[in-house]
Short mmCIF file of C-alpha atoms in Angstrom, two decimals:
data_model
loop_
_atom_site.label_atom_id
_atom_site.label_comp_id
_atom_site.label_asym_id
_atom_site.label_seq_id
_atom_site.Cartn_x
_atom_site.Cartn_y
_atom_site.Cartn_z
CA MET A 1 -48.46 37.49 -33.87
CA ASN A 2 -46.69 39.92 -36.10
CA LEU A 3 -44.18 38.55 -38.69
CA SER A 4 -41.51 40.11 -36.81
CA LEU A 5 -42.39 38.94 -33.39
CA ILE A 6 -42.30 35.07 -34.78
CA LYS A 7 -38.51 36.27 -36.15
CA VAL A 8 -37.51 37.80 -33.01
CA CYS A 9 -38.96 34.25 -30.93
CA ALA A 10 -36.43 32.03 -33.74
CA THR A 11 -34.08 33.83 -33.37
CA ALA A 12 -33.50 33.79 -29.86
CA ILE A 13 -34.06 29.96 -29.66
CA VAL A 14 -31.63 29.25 -32.13
CA LEU A 15 -29.29 31.25 -29.99
CA SER A 16 -29.59 29.62 -26.68
CA PHE A 17 -29.69 26.47 -28.60
CA ALA A 18 -26.17 27.57 -30.03
CA SER A 19 -24.93 28.77 -26.75
CA PHE A 20 -26.12 25.03 -25.11
CA ASN A 21 -24.60 23.69 -27.94
CA ALA A 22 -21.34 26.19 -27.30
CA ALA A 23 -21.32 25.26 -23.40
CA ALA A 24 -21.64 21.55 -23.99
CA GLY A 25 -18.86 21.22 -26.30
CA ASP A 26 -16.70 23.86 -23.60
CA PHE A 27 -17.73 21.17 -20.66
CA SER A 28 -16.86 18.36 -22.76
CA ALA A 29 -13.59 19.50 -24.10
CA ALA A 30 -12.67 20.48 -20.34
CA TRP A 31 -13.56 17.05 -18.87
CA ASP A 32 -11.35 15.44 -21.64
CA ALA A 33 -8.59 17.53 -20.65
CA ALA A 34 -9.00 16.61 -16.47
CA ASP A 35 -9.03 13.32 -17.47
CA ALA A 36 -5.95 13.47 -19.90
CA LYS A 37 -4.32 15.08 -16.95
CA ARG A 38 -5.33 12.94 -14.63
CA LYS A 39 -4.32 9.59 -17.03
CA GLU A 40 -0.62 11.44 -16.39
CA ALA A 41 -0.49 11.45 -12.86
CA GLY A 42 -1.71 8.09 -12.49
CA LYS A 43 0.78 6.80 -14.95
CA MET A 44 3.42 7.83 -12.56
CA GLY A 45 1.75 6.37 -9.36
CA ALA A 46 0.55 9.48 -8.28
CA GLU A 47 -2.85 10.31 -8.78
CA TRP A 48 -5.15 10.87 -5.68
CA ARG A 49 -7.67 9.43 -4.68
CA ASP A 50 -10.72 11.45 -5.13
CA THR A 51 -9.87 12.40 -8.50
CA GLY A 52 -11.68 10.03 -10.58
CA LYS A 53 -14.85 10.37 -8.49
CA MET A 54 -14.81 14.05 -8.93
CA LEU A 55 -14.93 14.03 -12.61
CA LYS A 56 -17.75 10.84 -12.21
CA GLN A 57 -19.54 13.47 -9.82
CA ALA A 58 -19.04 16.25 -13.16
CA LYS A 59 -20.31 14.28 -15.56
CA LYS A 60 -23.25 13.41 -13.47
CA ALA A 61 -23.91 17.18 -12.83
CA ALA A 62 -23.63 18.01 -16.13
CA GLU A 63 -26.28 15.05 -17.51
CA GLU A 64 -28.56 16.94 -14.86
CA GLY A 65 -27.89 20.40 -16.84
CA ASP A 66 -25.67 21.86 -13.82
CA GLU A 67 -23.26 23.26 -15.88
CA ALA A 68 -21.82 25.66 -13.31
CA LYS A 69 -20.94 22.40 -10.62
CA ALA A 70 -20.08 20.62 -13.58
CA MET A 71 -17.27 23.29 -14.90
CA LYS A 72 -16.91 23.68 -11.26
CA LEU A 73 -15.59 19.99 -10.27
CA VAL A 74 -13.49 19.14 -13.48
CA ALA A 75 -11.60 22.55 -12.70
CA LYS A 76 -10.71 20.90 -9.19
CA ALA A 77 -10.40 17.83 -10.34
CA LEU A 78 -7.72 19.09 -13.06
CA GLU A 79 -5.97 21.14 -10.05
CA GLN A 80 -5.96 18.10 -8.24
CA SER A 81 -4.03 16.19 -10.93
CA GLU A 82 -1.57 19.23 -11.71
CA ASP A 83 -0.96 19.09 -7.98
CA ALA A 84 -0.10 15.25 -7.80
CA ILE A 85 2.59 15.65 -10.92
CA ALA A 86 4.18 18.62 -8.97
CA GLN A 87 4.27 16.69 -5.81
CA TYR A 88 5.51 13.50 -7.45
CA GLN A 89 8.48 15.61 -9.11
CA ARG A 90 9.53 17.66 -6.31
CA GLU A 91 9.81 14.36 -4.51
CA GLY A 92 12.23 13.29 -7.40
CA ASN A 93 14.79 12.42 -5.11
CA LEU A 94 13.14 14.30 -1.58
CA TRP A 95 12.21 11.43 -0.58
CA ALA A 96 15.74 9.97 0.01
CA ALA A 97 16.65 12.28 2.63
CA ARG A 98 13.72 10.61 4.99
CA VAL A 99 15.98 7.26 4.98
CA PRO A 100 17.25 6.61 8.72
CA GLN A 101 21.09 7.04 8.37
CA MET B 1 44.99 12.00 -8.38
CA LYS B 2 43.44 8.94 -6.25
CA LYS B 3 42.20 11.22 -2.96
CA LEU B 4 40.76 13.52 -5.61
CA LEU B 5 38.70 11.21 -7.00
CA LEU B 6 37.61 9.63 -3.81
CA THR B 7 36.68 13.57 -3.07
CA VAL B 8 34.50 13.58 -5.96
CA THR B 9 33.01 10.69 -5.75
CA ALA B 10 32.42 11.23 -1.80
CA VAL B 11 31.07 14.30 -2.62
CA ALA B 12 28.10 13.76 -5.67
CA ILE B 13 27.18 10.94 -3.94
CA GLY B 14 26.05 13.20 -0.74
CA MET B 15 24.67 15.52 -3.24
CA THR B 16 22.68 12.81 -4.61
CA GLY B 17 21.38 11.77 -1.54
CA VAL B 18 23.04 8.89 0.52
CA GLY B 19 19.71 7.09 1.22
CA LEU B 20 19.19 6.74 -2.16
CA TYR B 21 22.41 4.28 -2.80
CA ALA B 22 22.87 2.22 0.37
CA SER B 23 22.92 -1.52 0.72
CA PRO B 24 19.81 -2.99 2.07
CA GLU B 25 22.18 -4.17 5.25
CA THR B 26 22.89 -0.90 5.75
CA ASP B 27 19.47 0.32 5.59
CA GLN B 28 18.41 -2.34 8.03
CA ALA B 29 21.10 -1.64 10.35
CA ALA B 30 19.79 2.54 10.50
CA PHE B 31 16.45 1.15 10.21
CA VAL B 32 16.13 -0.66 13.58
CA ASN B 33 18.41 1.79 15.24
CA TYR B 34 16.05 4.71 14.66
CA PHE B 35 13.26 2.49 16.53
CA THR B 36 15.14 1.20 19.25
CA LYS B 37 16.17 4.54 20.00
CA LYS B 38 12.99 5.83 19.55
CA PHE B 39 11.55 3.71 21.63
CA PRO B 40 14.50 2.35 24.31
CA ASP B 41 11.71 1.09 26.45
CA THR B 42 10.65 -1.84 23.98
CA PRO B 43 12.49 -4.91 23.36
CA LYS B 44 13.57 -5.38 20.04
CA GLU B 45 11.52 -8.43 19.72
CA ASP B 46 8.33 -6.76 20.89
CA PHE B 47 8.67 -4.76 17.82
CA VAL B 48 6.56 -7.63 16.22
CA ASN B 49 3.75 -6.54 18.35
CA GLY B 50 2.79 -3.03 16.92
CA VAL B 51 1.76 0.08 18.40
CA TYR B 52 1.21 -2.59 21.76
CA SER B 53 4.80 -2.34 22.22
CA ILE B 54 4.99 0.88 23.00
CA ASP B 55 1.80 1.81 24.22
CA ALA B 56 0.67 -0.01 27.56
CA ALA B 57 -2.69 1.03 28.20
CA SER B 58 -3.67 -0.56 25.14
CA ARG B 59 -1.44 -3.40 25.33
CA GLU B 60 -3.29 -4.23 28.52
CA GLN B 61 -7.04 -4.64 26.26
CA TRP B 62 -4.79 -6.43 23.54
CA ILE B 63 -3.52 -9.23 25.85
CA GLU B 64 -7.37 -9.92 27.16
CA ILE B 65 -8.33 -9.85 23.77
CA GLU B 66 -5.59 -12.32 22.94
CA GLU B 67 -7.00 -14.64 25.67
CA PHE B 68 -9.77 -15.38 23.17
CA PRO B 69 -8.38 -14.11 19.71
CA PRO B 70 -10.93 -12.74 17.09
CA TYR B 71 -8.55 -14.62 14.11
CA GLU B 72 -8.83 -18.13 15.59
CA LEU B 73 -12.40 -18.37 13.55
CA ALA B 74 -10.39 -17.75 10.53
CA ILE B 75 -7.42 -20.16 11.64
CA ASP B 76 -9.87 -22.89 11.61
CA ALA B 77 -11.69 -22.17 8.33
CA GLY B 78 -8.38 -21.82 6.68
CA GLU B 79 -7.18 -25.31 7.86
CA GLU B 80 -10.49 -27.01 6.59
CA GLU B 81 -10.15 -24.88 3.31
CA TRP B 82 -6.48 -26.40 3.51
CA ASN B 83 -7.71 -29.69 4.33
CA THR B 84 -10.48 -29.49 1.60
CA ALA B 85 -9.26 -31.18 -1.74
CA PHE B 86 -10.00 -29.10 -5.48
CA ALA B 87 -12.06 -30.37 -7.68
CA ASN B 88 -9.28 -31.90 -9.33
CA GLY B 89 -8.50 -33.94 -6.21
CA LYS B 90 -4.92 -32.42 -5.35
CA GLY B 91 -4.79 -29.69 -2.74
CA TYR B 92 -2.50 -26.72 -1.41
CA VAL B 93 -0.72 -29.55 0.22
CA ASP B 94 0.55 -30.09 -3.74
CA CYS B 95 1.91 -27.22 -3.90
CA PHE B 96 3.20 -25.99 -0.31
CA GLY B 97 3.99 -29.68 1.19
CA GLU B 98 3.28 -28.10 4.79
CA PRO B 99 1.46 -25.13 6.21
CA GLY B 100 4.29 -23.63 8.21
CA VAL B 101 6.10 -21.98 5.11
CA ARG B 102 5.24 -18.20 5.87
CA GLY B 103 8.63 -17.86 6.21
CA ASN B 104 9.83 -18.30 2.61
CA TYR B 105 7.83 -15.41 1.76
CA PRO B 106 8.19 -13.20 0.17
CA TYR B 107 10.79 -13.91 -2.24
CA TRP B 108 12.25 -12.59 -5.48
CA ASP B 109 11.60 -15.48 -8.25
CA GLU B 110 14.65 -15.17 -10.38
CA SER B 111 12.98 -16.99 -13.48
CA ARG B 112 9.67 -14.76 -13.50
CA LYS B 113 11.94 -11.71 -12.18
CA GLU B 114 9.16 -10.60 -9.89
CA VAL B 115 8.66 -10.34 -5.82
CA ILE B 116 6.03 -13.54 -4.98
CA THR B 117 4.40 -12.86 -1.62
CA LEU B 118 2.08 -16.02 0.26
CA GLU B 119 -1.25 -14.66 -1.17
CA LEU B 120 -0.28 -14.56 -4.92
CA ALA B 121 1.26 -18.33 -4.24
CA ILE B 122 -1.81 -19.53 -3.24
CA ASN B 123 -3.87 -18.08 -6.06
CA GLU B 124 -1.29 -19.33 -8.22
CA CYS B 125 -2.33 -22.82 -6.68
CA ARG B 126 -5.19 -22.43 -6.80
CA GLU B 127 -5.62 -21.67 -10.90
CA ALA B 128 -2.58 -24.70 -11.82
CA ASN B 129 -5.18 -26.88 -9.95
CA GLY B 130 -7.83 -25.62 -11.97
CA GLU B 131 -9.66 -23.06 -9.24
CA LYS B 132 -10.61 -20.22 -9.03
CA PRO B 133 -8.95 -16.92 -7.45
CA LEU B 134 -9.57 -15.73 -4.39
CA LYS B 135 -10.55 -11.74 -3.98
CA TYR B 136 -7.03 -10.92 -2.55
CA LYS B 137 -7.87 -8.74 0.43
CA ARG B 138 -10.14 -10.27 3.10
CA GLY B 139 -12.38 -13.19 2.79
CA LYS B 140 -11.58 -17.12 2.62
CA ILE B 141 -7.92 -15.88 1.01
CA ALA B 142 -6.98 -14.15 4.71
CA ASP B 143 -8.55 -17.36 6.08
CA ILE B 144 -6.05 -19.80 4.53
CA SER B 145 -2.77 -17.08 4.90
CA ALA B 146 -4.15 -16.84 8.68
CA TYR B 147 -3.84 -20.82 8.89
CA MET B 148 -0.28 -20.56 7.16
CA ALA B 149 1.04 -17.44 9.56
CA TYR B 150 -0.62 -19.64 12.74
CA ALA B 151 1.69 -22.93 11.47
CA SER B 152 4.63 -20.44 11.18
CA ARG B 153 4.43 -18.93 14.42
CA GLY B 154 8.04 -17.98 15.30
CA GLU B 155 9.58 -18.74 11.98
CA PRO B 156 12.61 -16.09 11.20
CA ILE B 157 12.13 -13.27 8.92
CA ASN B 158 14.68 -13.79 6.63
CA VAL B 159 13.83 -11.54 3.08
CA GLU B 160 17.16 -12.19 0.97
CA ILE B 161 18.14 -10.42 -2.17
CA PRO B 162 19.97 -12.30 -3.92
CA ASN B 163 20.85 -10.08 -7.48
CA ASP B 164 20.98 -6.91 -8.61
CA GLU B 165 17.34 -7.14 -10.39
CA ALA B 166 15.77 -8.34 -6.88
CA LEU B 167 18.08 -5.43 -5.16
CA ALA B 168 16.32 -3.41 -7.70
CA ALA B 169 12.64 -4.25 -6.78
CA TYR B 170 13.74 -3.77 -3.30
CA GLU B 171 14.59 0.03 -4.11
CA ARG B 172 11.56 0.46 -5.87
CA GLY B 173 9.70 -0.65 -2.46
CA LYS B 174 11.80 1.66 -0.72
CA GLU B 175 10.88 4.45 -2.69
CA PHE B 176 7.05 3.97 -2.92
CA TYR B 177 7.73 3.93 1.55
CA TYR B 178 10.24 7.31 1.60
CA ARG B 179 8.07 9.06 -1.02
CA LYS B 180 5.18 11.63 -0.43
CA ARG B 181 1.85 11.05 -1.65
CA GLY B 182 -2.23 11.86 -1.53
CA GLN B 183 -3.60 15.01 -1.32
CA LEU B 184 -2.21 14.95 2.44
CA ASN B 185 1.22 14.62 1.67
CA PHE B 186 2.20 11.89 3.55
CA SER B 187 4.62 8.89 3.16
CA CYS B 188 4.63 5.84 4.85
CA PHE B 189 7.13 6.74 7.49
CA ASP B 190 5.80 10.27 8.18
CA CYS B 191 3.02 8.63 9.92
CA HIS B 192 4.81 4.78 10.39
CA GLY B 193 8.68 6.81 11.38
CA GLY B 194 8.57 9.92 12.30
CA GLY B 195 5.11 9.72 13.23
CA ALA B 196 5.03 6.43 15.29
CA GLY B 197 4.31 7.08 18.86
CA ASN B 198 1.99 10.51 17.96
CA LEU B 199 -1.52 10.57 18.44
CA VAL B 200 -3.92 10.32 14.99
CA ARG B 201 -7.46 11.33 16.73
CA ALA B 202 -7.79 8.71 19.26
CA ASP B 203 -5.03 6.11 18.06
CA LYS B 204 -1.05 5.64 18.64
CA LEU B 205 0.70 5.02 14.77
CA SER B 206 2.18 2.14 15.51
CA PRO B 207 6.44 2.07 14.16
CA ALA B 208 7.26 0.24 11.00
CA TYR B 209 9.88 -1.66 12.54
CA GLY B 210 8.00 -5.35 12.86
CA HIS B 211 5.09 -4.27 10.72
CA THR B 212 4.78 -7.44 8.37
CA SER B 213 5.08 -10.07 10.65
CA HIS B 214 2.14 -10.61 12.00
CA PHE B 215 -0.24 -10.53 8.82
CA PRO B 216 -3.18 -11.23 8.00
CA VAL B 217 -5.01 -9.62 10.94
CA TYR B 218 -8.25 -8.84 12.45
CA ARG B 219 -9.18 -5.63 12.75
CA SER B 220 -11.36 -3.82 14.88
CA LYS B 221 -12.06 -1.04 12.47
CA TRP B 222 -12.94 -3.78 9.47
CA GLY B 223 -14.81 -6.02 12.02
CA GLY B 224 -13.12 -8.78 10.54
CA MET B 225 -9.85 -10.31 8.02
CA GLY B 226 -7.61 -8.56 6.39
CA THR B 227 -4.16 -8.92 3.92
CA LEU B 228 -1.37 -6.57 4.45
CA HIS B 229 -2.63 -5.59 0.88
CA ARG B 230 -5.64 -4.29 1.88
CA ARG B 231 -4.39 -2.41 5.05
CA PHE B 232 -1.60 -1.01 1.89
CA GLY B 233 -4.64 0.35 -0.01
CA GLY B 234 -6.03 1.41 3.45
CA CYS B 235 -3.29 3.63 4.23
CA ASN B 236 -2.86 5.08 0.54
CA GLY B 237 -6.83 5.86 0.85
CA GLN B 238 -5.96 7.64 4.32
CA VAL B 239 -3.00 10.35 2.76
CA ARG B 240 -5.93 10.74 -0.21
CA ALA B 241 -3.63 9.15 -2.63
CA LYS B 242 -5.12 6.33 -4.87
CA SER B 243 -4.12 3.31 -3.82
CA PHE B 244 -2.96 0.75 -6.26
CA LYS B 245 -3.96 -3.31 -6.63
CA ALA B 246 -3.81 -5.44 -4.20
CA GLN B 247 -0.86 -8.49 -5.38
CA GLY B 248 0.16 -5.26 -7.99
CA PRO B 249 3.65 -4.86 -7.83
CA GLU B 250 3.82 -1.66 -6.28
CA TYR B 251 2.24 -3.40 -3.14
CA ARG B 252 4.86 -6.82 -3.76
CA GLU B 253 7.91 -4.41 -3.77
CA LEU B 254 6.59 -2.39 -0.75
CA GLU B 255 6.12 -5.59 1.42
CA TYR B 256 9.70 -7.37 -0.31
CA PHE B 257 11.24 -3.68 1.08
CA LEU B 258 9.07 -3.82 4.15
CA THR B 259 9.74 -7.05 5.11
CA TYR B 260 13.43 -7.04 4.56
CA MET B 261 13.54 -3.69 6.90
CA SER B 262 12.18 -6.94 9.99
CA ASN B 263 14.87 -9.50 9.48
CA GLY B 264 15.81 -11.01 11.86
CA LEU B 265 12.28 -10.74 14.17
CA ASP B 266 10.09 -13.21 14.14
CA TYR B 267 6.72 -14.08 12.10
CA ASN B 268 4.12 -14.00 14.59
CA GLY B 269 1.05 -13.86 12.73
CA PRO B 270 -2.37 -13.75 12.65
CA GLY B 271 -3.06 -10.42 14.83
CA ALA B 272 -5.66 -8.70 16.36
CA ARG B 273 -5.56 -5.01 16.46
CA LYS B 274 -7.71 -2.13 16.80
#
């Protein structure tokens, strides 16, 4: 093996390692953001049933190396919490319209 | 000027929603009226029988089930537990006096500023006597509650709201009841008010009036006994909302509101349900 081939291989290894770390960092940041949003919904008493499970499943998928699945679950969990908060805000005084008169 | 003020106030109330500010008495009268109009063939006192008060076919099966009620074992177990002394020699009788006190709960505790339910009082009795508290959804607590409910059959439901702080707890329970929640976007009232009598798959939805009279219940779906807060949690889960902790403030205040809505009916627990 000549020197330039060794250099190319080493660069490839370094780059793939860096990209793996960046992806792990992206996942971790995305997961934290989704979990913070879930807690925000929870404080309002508005959290949905499956959001916490999705985040647990996302962590498991990330640990197993299935980054695509992990990120998809995080995105879904984030969307659920945003919808739960919107539902809570939308209900505002709207719930009172359901009280029999 | 006075007329103008009155008009402005009336418009303001109208804009913010009448349901927000009605008194509990007005709320209850409208609630009862809603269900008695929706189910004109159901005698008022029969609403304590839940879905069996509005569904003749399932009522027949239920009457047969009641000949050998599945909650009987729980009543017996509860009675035994009631008569078994704690390690310190005292027992439930020292806390409650007699088992037939279901009619005293839930109530607003002025010194603690919170709603006290029967199951909470049972556990507090245990803890005050050096015993471990029981889990709130099923098991031994449902047995003791079943025995006490059975001894209280025929007691009138008469929840009181003695002051503004109690009223605030009632209002929070009321808001919980009518707020849509969960991924399926349902309020309690969507199913058990507007939807009462409708089918969800093969089951008819029961009317809310009388809902808390018969707990704890033996549910065939559970294959055992469960408390009211177990049911609350199940309902929330069914609309894909995260359920709250049994005997947490949310469900105790919900119980306070919902039981107040059934004032004037009689306690008839424990019950048997599908």
